[in-house]
XYZ file of N, CA and C in Angstrom:
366
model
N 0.831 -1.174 0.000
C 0.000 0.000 0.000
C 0.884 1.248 0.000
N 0.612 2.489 -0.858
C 1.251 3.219 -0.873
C 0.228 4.563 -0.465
N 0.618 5.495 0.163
C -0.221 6.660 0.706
C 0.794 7.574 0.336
N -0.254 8.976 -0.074
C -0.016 9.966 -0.891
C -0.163 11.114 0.379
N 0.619 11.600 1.155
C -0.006 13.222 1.590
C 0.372 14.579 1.431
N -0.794 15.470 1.148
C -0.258 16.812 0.865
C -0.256 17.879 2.162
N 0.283 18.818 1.994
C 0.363 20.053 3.088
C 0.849 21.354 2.181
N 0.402 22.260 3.241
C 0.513 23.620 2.527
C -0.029 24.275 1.713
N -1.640 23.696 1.526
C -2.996 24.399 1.344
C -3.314 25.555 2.160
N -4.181 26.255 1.911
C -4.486 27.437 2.977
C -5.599 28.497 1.995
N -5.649 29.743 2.516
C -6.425 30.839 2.023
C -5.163 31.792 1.617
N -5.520 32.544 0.465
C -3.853 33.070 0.321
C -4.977 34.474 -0.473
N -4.122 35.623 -0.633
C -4.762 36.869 -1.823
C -4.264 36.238 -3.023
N -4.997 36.727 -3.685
C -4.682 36.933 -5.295
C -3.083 37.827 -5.217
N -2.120 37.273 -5.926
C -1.077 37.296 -5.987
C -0.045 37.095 -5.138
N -0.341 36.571 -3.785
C 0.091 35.671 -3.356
C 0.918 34.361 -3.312
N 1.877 33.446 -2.737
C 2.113 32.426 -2.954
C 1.679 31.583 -1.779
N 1.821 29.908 -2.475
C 2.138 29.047 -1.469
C 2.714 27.740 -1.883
N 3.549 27.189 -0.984
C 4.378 26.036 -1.341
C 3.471 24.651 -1.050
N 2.818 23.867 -1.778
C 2.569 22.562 -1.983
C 3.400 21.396 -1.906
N 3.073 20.542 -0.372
C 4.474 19.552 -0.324
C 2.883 17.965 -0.875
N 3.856 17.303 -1.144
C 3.389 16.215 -0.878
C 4.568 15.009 -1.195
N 3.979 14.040 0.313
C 5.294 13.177 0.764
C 4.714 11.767 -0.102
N 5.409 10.741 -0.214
C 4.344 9.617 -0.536
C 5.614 8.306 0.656
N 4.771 7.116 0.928
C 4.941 6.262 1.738
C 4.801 5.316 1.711
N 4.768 4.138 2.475
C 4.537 2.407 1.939
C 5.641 2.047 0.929
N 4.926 0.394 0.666
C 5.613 -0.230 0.081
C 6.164 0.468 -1.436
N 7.089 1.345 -1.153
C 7.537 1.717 -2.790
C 8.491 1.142 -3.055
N 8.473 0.325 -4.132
C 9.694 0.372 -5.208
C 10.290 1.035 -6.160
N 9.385 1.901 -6.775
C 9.779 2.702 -7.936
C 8.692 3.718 -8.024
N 8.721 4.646 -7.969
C 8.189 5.757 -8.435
C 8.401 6.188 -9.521
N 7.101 6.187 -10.803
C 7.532 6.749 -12.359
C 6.942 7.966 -12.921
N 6.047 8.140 -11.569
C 5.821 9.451 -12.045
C 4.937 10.268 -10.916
N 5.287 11.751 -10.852
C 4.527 11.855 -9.388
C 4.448 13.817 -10.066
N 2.787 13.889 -9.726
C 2.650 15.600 -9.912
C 1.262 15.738 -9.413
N 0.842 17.043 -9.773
C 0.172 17.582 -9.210
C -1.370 17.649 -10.238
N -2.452 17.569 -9.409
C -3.634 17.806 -10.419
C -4.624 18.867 -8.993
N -5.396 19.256 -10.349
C -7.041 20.149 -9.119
C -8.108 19.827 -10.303
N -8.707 19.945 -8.788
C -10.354 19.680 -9.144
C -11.393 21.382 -8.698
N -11.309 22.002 -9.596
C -12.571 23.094 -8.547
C -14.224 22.694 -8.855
N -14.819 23.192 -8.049
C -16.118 22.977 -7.805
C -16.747 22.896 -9.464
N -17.388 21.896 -9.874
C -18.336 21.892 -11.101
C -17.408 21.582 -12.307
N -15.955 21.744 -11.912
C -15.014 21.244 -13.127
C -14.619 19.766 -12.751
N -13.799 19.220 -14.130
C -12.906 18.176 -14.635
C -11.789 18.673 -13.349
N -11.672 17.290 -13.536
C -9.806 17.235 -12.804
C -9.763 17.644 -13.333
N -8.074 18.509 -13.335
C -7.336 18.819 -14.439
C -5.829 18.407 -14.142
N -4.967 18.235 -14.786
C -3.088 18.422 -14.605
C -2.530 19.604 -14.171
N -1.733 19.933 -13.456
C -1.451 21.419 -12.936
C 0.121 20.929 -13.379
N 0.777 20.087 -12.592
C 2.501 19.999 -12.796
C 2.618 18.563 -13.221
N 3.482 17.938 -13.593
C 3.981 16.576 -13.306
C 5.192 16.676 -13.585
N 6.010 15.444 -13.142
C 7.288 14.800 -13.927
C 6.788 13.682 -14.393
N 7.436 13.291 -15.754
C 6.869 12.195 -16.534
C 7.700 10.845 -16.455
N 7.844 10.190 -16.794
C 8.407 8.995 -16.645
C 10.312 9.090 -17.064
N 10.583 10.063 -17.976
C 11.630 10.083 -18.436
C 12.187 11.390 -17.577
N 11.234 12.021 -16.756
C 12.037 13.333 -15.861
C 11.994 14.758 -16.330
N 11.031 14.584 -17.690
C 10.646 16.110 -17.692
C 9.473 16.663 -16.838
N 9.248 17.932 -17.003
C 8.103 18.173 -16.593
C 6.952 18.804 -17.577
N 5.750 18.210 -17.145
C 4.609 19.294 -17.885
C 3.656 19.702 -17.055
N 3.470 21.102 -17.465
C 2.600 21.600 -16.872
C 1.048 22.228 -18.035
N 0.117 23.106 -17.003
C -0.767 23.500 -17.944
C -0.517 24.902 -18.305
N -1.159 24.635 -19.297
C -1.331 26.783 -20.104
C -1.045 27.570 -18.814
N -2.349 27.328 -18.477
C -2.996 28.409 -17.233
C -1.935 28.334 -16.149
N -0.590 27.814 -16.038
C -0.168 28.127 -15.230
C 1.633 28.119 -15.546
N 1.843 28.034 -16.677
C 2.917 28.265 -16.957
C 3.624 29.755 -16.658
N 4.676 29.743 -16.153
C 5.669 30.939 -15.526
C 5.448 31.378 -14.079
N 4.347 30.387 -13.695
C 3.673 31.188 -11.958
C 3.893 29.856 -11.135
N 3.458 28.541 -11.887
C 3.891 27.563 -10.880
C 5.368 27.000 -11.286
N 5.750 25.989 -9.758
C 6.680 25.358 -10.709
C 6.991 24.042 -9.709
N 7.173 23.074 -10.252
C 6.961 21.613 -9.550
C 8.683 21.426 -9.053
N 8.823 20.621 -8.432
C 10.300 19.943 -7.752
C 9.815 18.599 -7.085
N 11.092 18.019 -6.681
C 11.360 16.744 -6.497
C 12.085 16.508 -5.248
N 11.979 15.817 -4.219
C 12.714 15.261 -3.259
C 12.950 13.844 -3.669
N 13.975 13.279 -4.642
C 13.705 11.819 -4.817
C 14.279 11.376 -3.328
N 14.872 11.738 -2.674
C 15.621 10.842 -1.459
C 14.326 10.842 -0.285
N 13.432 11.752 -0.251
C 11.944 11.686 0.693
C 11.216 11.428 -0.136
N 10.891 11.139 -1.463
C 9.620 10.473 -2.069
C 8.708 12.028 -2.042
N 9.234 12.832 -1.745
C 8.562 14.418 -2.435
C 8.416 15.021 -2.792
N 7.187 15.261 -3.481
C 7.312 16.336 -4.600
C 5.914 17.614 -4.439
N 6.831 18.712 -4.641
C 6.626 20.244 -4.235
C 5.882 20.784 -5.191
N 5.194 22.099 -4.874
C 4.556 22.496 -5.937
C 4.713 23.903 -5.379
N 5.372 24.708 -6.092
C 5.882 26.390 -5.443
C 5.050 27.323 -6.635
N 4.001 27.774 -5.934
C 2.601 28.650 -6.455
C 2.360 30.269 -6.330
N 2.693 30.376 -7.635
C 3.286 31.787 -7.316
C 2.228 32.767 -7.644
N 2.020 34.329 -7.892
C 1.030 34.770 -8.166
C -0.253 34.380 -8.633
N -0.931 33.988 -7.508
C -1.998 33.232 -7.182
C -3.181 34.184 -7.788
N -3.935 33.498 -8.401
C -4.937 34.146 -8.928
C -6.364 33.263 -8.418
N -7.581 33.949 -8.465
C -8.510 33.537 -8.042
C -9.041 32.072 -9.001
N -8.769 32.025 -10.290
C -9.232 31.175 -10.791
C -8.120 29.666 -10.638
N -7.261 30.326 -9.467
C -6.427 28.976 -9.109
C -7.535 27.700 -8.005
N -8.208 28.737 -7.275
C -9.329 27.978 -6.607
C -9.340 26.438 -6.915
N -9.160 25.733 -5.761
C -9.282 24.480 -5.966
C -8.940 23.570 -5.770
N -9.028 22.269 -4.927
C -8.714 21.412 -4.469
C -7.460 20.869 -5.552
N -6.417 20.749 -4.600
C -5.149 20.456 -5.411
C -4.716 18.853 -4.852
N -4.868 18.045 -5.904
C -4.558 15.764 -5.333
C -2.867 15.677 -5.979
N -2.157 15.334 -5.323
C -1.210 14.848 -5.292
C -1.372 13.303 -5.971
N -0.558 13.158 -7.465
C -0.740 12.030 -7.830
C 0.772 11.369 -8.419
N 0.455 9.929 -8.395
C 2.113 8.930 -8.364
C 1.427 7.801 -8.924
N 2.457 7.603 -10.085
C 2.609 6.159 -10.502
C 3.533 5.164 -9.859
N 3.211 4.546 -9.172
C 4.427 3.755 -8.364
C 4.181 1.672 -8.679
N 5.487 1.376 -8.269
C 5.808 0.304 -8.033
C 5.666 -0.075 -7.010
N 5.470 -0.985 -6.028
C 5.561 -1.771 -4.901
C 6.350 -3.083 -5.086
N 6.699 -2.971 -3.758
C 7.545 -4.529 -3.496
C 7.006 -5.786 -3.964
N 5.564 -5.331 -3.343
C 4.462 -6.288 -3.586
C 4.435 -6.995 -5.236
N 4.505 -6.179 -6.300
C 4.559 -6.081 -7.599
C 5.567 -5.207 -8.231
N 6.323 -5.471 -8.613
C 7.896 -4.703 -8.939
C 7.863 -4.287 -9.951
N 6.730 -4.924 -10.479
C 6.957 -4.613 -12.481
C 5.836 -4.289 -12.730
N 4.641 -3.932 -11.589
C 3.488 -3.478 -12.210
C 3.093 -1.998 -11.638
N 2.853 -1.180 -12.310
C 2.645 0.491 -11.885
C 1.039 0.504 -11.871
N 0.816 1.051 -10.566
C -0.454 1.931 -9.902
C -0.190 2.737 -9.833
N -2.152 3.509 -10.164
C -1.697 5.031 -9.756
C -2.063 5.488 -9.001
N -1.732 6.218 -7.891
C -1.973 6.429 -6.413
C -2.058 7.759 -5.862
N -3.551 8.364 -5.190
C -3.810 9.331 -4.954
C -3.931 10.170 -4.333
N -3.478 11.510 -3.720
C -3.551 11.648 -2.401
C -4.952 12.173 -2.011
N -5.047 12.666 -1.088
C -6.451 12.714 -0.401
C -7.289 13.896 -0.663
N -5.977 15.234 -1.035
C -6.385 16.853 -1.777
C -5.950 18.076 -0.463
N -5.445 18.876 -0.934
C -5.261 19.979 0.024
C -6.194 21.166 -0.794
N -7.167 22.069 -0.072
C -7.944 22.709 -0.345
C -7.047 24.356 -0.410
N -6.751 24.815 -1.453
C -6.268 26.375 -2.352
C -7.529 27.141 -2.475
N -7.370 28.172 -1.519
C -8.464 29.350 -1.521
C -7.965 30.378 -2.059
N -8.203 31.310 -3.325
C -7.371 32.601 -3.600
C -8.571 33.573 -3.607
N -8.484 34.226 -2.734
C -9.674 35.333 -2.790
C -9.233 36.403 -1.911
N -9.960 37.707 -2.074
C -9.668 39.024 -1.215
C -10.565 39.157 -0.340
């Protein structure tokens, strides 16, 4: 079993920042891919950051030059540093990982965290 958690949600102004951690835990063997998605009220998930399997990153339109993702490979964490925060950032932000387990070495799940709630308003 592998568990996903985030921290460093909050209420912030419009142009504002805040740093997005999320740790992951359990049986890992391999981690192939680990980023960031939101959900706001009445929308689609969407992708906000990732690293991809080969170690780039992608992110979305809407947030290119303001966010920017990082990596703790030695803690299994990965950051999300949120910069001029705008109101239409609103939105539950899930920490997500493709991982390996001991359990299964050669087979990748994808594993979710639970969501840290991003308020941008005045």
């Amino acid at each position: 079993q592998v568990q996903l958690v985030e921290s460093g949600g909050g209420l912030v102004q419009p142009g504002g920042s805040l740093r997005l951690s999320c740790a992951a835990s359990g049986s890992i063997f391999k981690i192939y891919t680990m980023g960031w998605y939101r959900q706001a009220p009445g929308k689609q998930r969407e992708l906000v950051a990732a690293f991809t399997r080969g170690g780039t990153t992608n992110y979305a339109d809407s947030v290119k030059g303001r966010f920017t993702i990082s990596r703790d490979n030695a803690k299994n964490t990965v950051y999300l540093q949120m910069n001029s925060l705008k109101p239409e950032d609103t939105a539950v932000y899930y920490c997500n990982a493709g991982v390996s387990t001991w359990g299964s070495l050669s087979y990748e799940n994808n594993y979710w965290g639970q969501g840290t709630q991003v308020t941008v308003s005045s």
